[in-house]
């Protein structure tokens, strides 16, 4: 997570210094990336769409044999308290569920199946528009682990860093069929003939929380359809979504400029902000 972590972190229910060493050496989760995580957006001290994040974590954890915490609501309350103690009503927060049993190297047995660690950081201002490069074979849609958000995130980070080093905001990832999948940490949308379209999860894309809200909660025509790179060049609008970026227009892919402005995206952004505000009001009752 880009940004310096705030002073306090949450570790197995306790508030500790984010600078303290926490995970014992030798754990399978620590050195192999055996675990799951999610990045939450904190609005007015509330972790947005926490229930949806929990559902995705639970699905991925089940696939990877990682034990989840027992009490969803108790964990949510601790995350809210973490944001309060760090004085960060507007922030991003990463929640990690790390498999705790010893791996190849033995370590002290803690008696826990998983360790739960969360930390927050300031939002990092980004550009108003995004330029993307294209990476073939960036996703394997046929994998049974496609779309899981695991701690083994190095492939995404390597692709993201390479894109940024080349002057791009992110990389547009194609799957083994040359279909558009997603970016390294964002879902992809286009607008054509007034309809907003995003690749189906069968493309290998991660089921992003913002993507899920847009598909079912904003009252706009948003559909799933297989997309090729050429569909993006022919689209009226192209934009990407994530919990921290919300909606961000794409103005260039490679050396090809894309059209603007983005009226449909702007309308969707406004509706998303209304939905977020409603969620926060409801969470405070």
C-alpha positions as CSV (number, residue, x, y, z in Angstrom):
1,X,0.0,0.0,0.0
2,X,1.6,3.3,-1.1
3,X,1.9,5.8,1.7
4,X,3.5,5.8,5.2
5,X,1.5,3.7,7.7
6,X,0.0,5.7,10.6
7,X,1.3,5.2,14.1
8,X,-1.0,2.5,15.2
9,X,-1.8,-0.9,13.7
10,X,-4.3,-3.6,14.7
11,X,-2.7,-7.0,15.3
12,X,-4.9,-9.9,16.5
13,X,-7.3,-7.5,18.2
14,X,-4.7,-5.4,19.9
15,X,-3.6,-1.9,19.0
16,X,0.2,-1.8,18.6
17,X,2.8,0.4,17.1
18,X,3.0,0.0,13.3
19,X,6.8,0.0,13.7
20,X,6.9,-3.0,15.9
21,X,7.9,-6.4,14.4
22,X,4.8,-8.6,14.7
23,X,4.9,-11.7,12.6
24,X,7.2,-14.5,13.9
25,X,9.8,-15.7,11.4
26,X,9.1,-19.1,9.7
27,X,5.4,-18.7,9.2
28,X,4.1,-20.0,5.9
29,X,2.1,-16.9,5.4
30,X,5.0,-14.5,5.9
31,X,7.5,-16.0,3.5
32,X,5.2,-17.6,0.9
33,X,2.4,-15.0,0.7
34,X,-0.1,-17.5,2.1
35,X,-2.9,-15.3,3.0
36,X,-5.5,-12.8,1.7
37,X,-5.9,-9.1,2.0
38,X,-8.1,-6.2,1.0
39,X,-7.7,-2.5,0.8
40,X,-10.5,-0.5,2.3
41,X,-11.4,3.2,1.8
42,X,-12.2,5.0,5.0
43,X,-14.9,7.7,4.6
44,X,-15.7,9.9,7.7
45,X,-14.1,7.2,9.9
46,X,-16.2,4.3,8.4
47,X,-14.7,1.4,6.3
48,X,-16.8,1.6,3.2
49,X,-18.6,-1.6,2.0
50,X,-16.9,-3.6,4.7
51,X,-19.5,-6.4,4.3
52,X,-18.6,-6.8,0.6
53,X,-14.9,-6.8,1.5
54,X,-15.6,-9.5,4.1
55,X,-17.5,-11.7,1.6
56,X,-14.6,-11.5,-0.9
57,X,-12.0,-12.2,1.8
58,X,-14.1,-15.2,3.0
59,X,-14.4,-16.6,-0.6
60,X,-10.7,-16.2,-1.3
61,X,-9.7,-17.5,2.2
62,X,-11.8,-20.7,1.6
63,X,-10.1,-21.3,-1.7
64,X,-6.7,-20.9,-0.2
65,X,-7.3,-22.8,3.1
66,X,-6.8,-19.6,5.3
67,X,-8.9,-19.4,8.4
68,X,-10.9,-16.2,8.7
69,X,-11.7,-14.4,12.0
70,X,-14.9,-15.6,13.6
71,X,-16.7,-12.3,14.3
72,X,-17.1,-10.0,11.3
73,X,-18.8,-7.2,13.2
74,X,-16.2,-7.2,16.0
75,X,-13.4,-6.9,13.5
76,X,-15.3,-4.0,11.7
77,X,-15.6,-2.2,15.1
78,X,-11.9,-2.6,15.7
79,X,-11.1,-1.1,12.3
80,X,-13.3,1.9,13.0
81,X,-11.5,2.3,16.3
82,X,-8.1,2.1,14.6
83,X,-9.2,4.9,12.2
84,X,-10.3,6.9,15.2
85,X,-7.1,6.4,17.2
86,X,-5.0,7.3,14.1
87,X,-7.1,10.4,13.6
88,X,-7.7,9.5,9.9
89,X,-11.4,9.9,9.0
90,X,-10.4,10.0,5.4
91,X,-7.8,7.3,4.6
92,X,-7.1,3.9,3.1
93,X,-6.7,0.8,5.2
94,X,-5.2,-2.6,4.4
95,X,-6.5,-5.7,6.2
96,X,-4.4,-8.8,6.0
97,X,-5.3,-12.4,7.1
98,X,-2.0,-14.3,7.2
99,X,-1.8,-18.1,7.6
100,X,0.1,-18.6,10.9
101,X,1.3,-22.2,10.9
102,X,5.0,-22.9,10.4
103,X,6.2,-23.4,6.9
104,X,9.4,-24.9,5.5
105,X,11.2,-23.2,8.4
106,X,10.0,-24.0,11.9
107,X,9.0,-21.1,14.1
108,X,7.4,-20.5,17.4
109,X,3.9,-22.0,17.4
110,X,1.4,-19.3,18.4
111,X,-1.7,-21.5,18.7
112,X,-3.4,-19.4,16.1
113,X,-4.5,-20.6,12.6
114,X,-4.2,-17.0,11.2
115,X,-2.9,-13.7,12.2
116,X,-5.0,-10.6,11.5
117,X,-3.1,-7.4,10.9
118,X,-4.5,-4.0,9.7
119,X,-2.9,-0.6,9.2
120,X,-4.0,2.7,7.7
121,X,-2.3,5.4,5.6
122,X,-3.1,8.8,4.1
123,X,-4.6,8.9,0.7
124,X,-1.9,9.8,-1.9
125,X,-3.2,12.3,-4.5
126,X,-3.0,11.0,-8.0
127,X,-3.4,12.3,-11.5
128,X,-6.7,13.5,-12.8
129,X,-6.4,11.0,-15.8
130,X,-4.6,7.8,-16.4
131,X,-2.4,6.6,-19.2
132,X,-2.1,2.8,-19.5
133,X,0.4,0.5,-21.2
134,X,-0.7,-3.0,-22.4
135,X,0.7,-6.2,-21.1
136,X,-0.1,-9.5,-22.8
137,X,-0.5,-12.7,-20.7
138,X,-1.0,-10.5,-17.6
139,X,-3.8,-12.7,-16.3
140,X,-4.5,-16.4,-16.5
141,X,-8.3,-16.6,-16.7
142,X,-8.3,-20.4,-16.6
143,X,-6.6,-20.6,-13.2
144,X,-8.8,-21.7,-10.3
145,X,-7.1,-18.9,-8.4
146,X,-8.0,-16.2,-10.9
147,X,-9.5,-13.2,-9.2
148,X,-8.2,-14.0,-5.7
149,X,-6.6,-11.2,-3.7
150,X,-3.7,-13.0,-2.1
151,X,-0.7,-11.8,-0.2
152,X,1.4,-13.1,-3.1
153,X,1.0,-9.8,-4.9
154,X,4.5,-9.5,-6.4
155,X,3.5,-10.1,-10.0
156,X,1.1,-7.2,-9.8
157,X,3.6,-4.9,-8.1
158,X,6.3,-5.8,-10.7
159,X,3.9,-4.9,-13.6
160,X,2.8,-1.8,-11.8
161,X,6.3,-0.6,-11.1
162,X,7.4,-1.3,-14.7
163,X,4.4,0.7,-16.0
164,X,5.2,3.6,-13.7
165,X,8.8,3.6,-14.7
166,X,7.7,3.9,-18.3
167,X,5.5,6.9,-17.6
168,X,2.2,5.2,-17.2
169,X,-0.3,5.1,-14.3
170,X,-0.9,1.4,-14.6
171,X,-0.8,-1.6,-17.0
172,X,-3.8,-2.9,-18.9
173,X,-3.6,-6.7,-18.5
174,X,-4.8,-9.1,-21.2
175,X,-5.4,-12.7,-20.5
176,X,-4.3,-15.8,-22.4
177,X,-7.1,-15.3,-25.0
178,X,-6.0,-11.6,-25.6
179,X,-9.2,-10.5,-23.9
180,X,-9.1,-7.4,-21.6
181,X,-9.0,-8.5,-18.0
182,X,-8.1,-5.6,-15.7
183,X,-5.3,-3.4,-14.5
184,X,-2.8,-4.4,-11.7
185,X,-5.1,-3.0,-9.0
186,X,-8.2,-1.6,-10.8
187,X,-11.1,-2.8,-12.9
188,X,-11.6,-1.5,-16.5
189,X,-14.8,0.0,-17.9
190,X,-15.7,1.4,-21.3
191,X,-18.8,3.4,-22.5
192,X,-20.2,2.6,-25.9
193,X,-23.6,3.7,-27.2
194,X,-24.5,5.1,-23.8
195,X,-23.9,1.7,-22.0
196,X,-21.2,1.1,-19.5
197,X,-19.4,-2.2,-20.0
198,X,-16.8,-4.1,-18.0
199,X,-15.1,-7.5,-18.6
200,X,-16.8,-10.5,-16.9
201,X,-15.0,-12.2,-14.0
202,X,-14.3,-15.1,-16.3
203,X,-11.7,-12.8,-18.0
204,X,-9.6,-13.4,-14.9
205,X,-10.4,-10.0,-13.3
206,X,-10.6,-9.5,-9.6
207,X,-14.1,-8.8,-8.3
208,X,-13.5,-5.2,-7.2
209,X,-15.8,-3.7,-4.6
210,X,-16.4,-0.5,-6.6
211,X,-17.0,-2.7,-9.7
212,X,-19.6,-4.6,-7.7
213,X,-21.4,-1.5,-6.5
214,X,-21.5,-0.1,-10.0
215,X,-23.0,-3.3,-11.4
216,X,-25.8,-3.5,-8.9
217,X,-26.4,-0.3,-6.9
218,X,-26.2,2.9,-8.9
219,X,-29.3,2.5,-11.1
220,X,-27.3,2.9,-14.3
221,X,-27.1,0.5,-17.3
222,X,-23.8,-1.3,-16.6
223,X,-23.1,-4.6,-18.3
224,X,-20.5,-7.4,-18.4
225,X,-19.1,-8.3,-21.8
226,X,-15.9,-9.8,-23.3
227,X,-13.7,-7.0,-24.5
228,X,-10.6,-6.8,-26.7
229,X,-8.0,-4.1,-26.8
230,X,-9.6,-2.8,-30.0
231,X,-12.9,-2.2,-28.1
232,X,-11.2,0.3,-25.9
233,X,-9.9,2.3,-28.8
234,X,-13.4,2.4,-30.3
235,X,-15.1,3.4,-27.1
236,X,-16.6,6.7,-26.3
237,X,-15.1,6.7,-22.8
238,X,-12.6,4.5,-20.9
239,X,-12.1,4.6,-17.2
240,X,-10.8,2.4,-14.3
241,X,-12.1,1.9,-10.8
242,X,-10.8,0.9,-7.4
243,X,-11.5,1.5,-3.8
244,X,-8.9,4.2,-3.4
245,X,-9.1,5.7,-6.9
246,X,-12.9,5.6,-7.1
247,X,-13.4,6.4,-10.9
248,X,-10.5,7.6,-12.9
249,X,-10.7,8.4,-16.7
250,X,-8.1,7.0,-19.1
251,X,-6.8,9.4,-21.7
252,X,-4.2,7.3,-23.4
253,X,-3.3,3.7,-24.0
254,X,0.3,3.3,-25.2
255,X,0.9,6.1,-27.6
256,X,-2.8,6.3,-28.7
257,X,-4.8,9.1,-27.2
258,X,-8.4,8.4,-26.1
259,X,-11.3,10.8,-26.4
260,X,-12.6,13.0,-23.6
261,X,-14.5,14.4,-21.8
262,X,-16.2,11.6,-19.8
263,X,-19.8,12.6,-19.1
264,X,-21.1,9.1,-18.3
265,X,-18.2,8.4,-16.0
266,X,-18.8,11.8,-14.2
267,X,-22.4,10.9,-13.8
268,X,-21.5,7.5,-12.3
269,X,-18.9,9.1,-10.1
270,X,-21.6,11.4,-8.7
271,X,-23.9,8.5,-8.1
272,X,-21.1,6.5,-6.4
273,X,-20.4,9.4,-4.1
274,X,-24.1,9.6,-3.2
275,X,-24.1,5.9,-2.5
276,X,-21.1,6.2,-0.3
277,X,-22.7,9.1,1.7
278,X,-25.8,6.9,2.2
279,X,-23.7,4.0,3.4
280,X,-21.9,6.2,5.9
281,X,-25.1,7.6,7.2
282,X,-26.6,4.2,7.6
283,X,-23.4,2.9,9.3
284,X,-23.6,5.6,11.9
285,X,-27.1,4.8,13.1
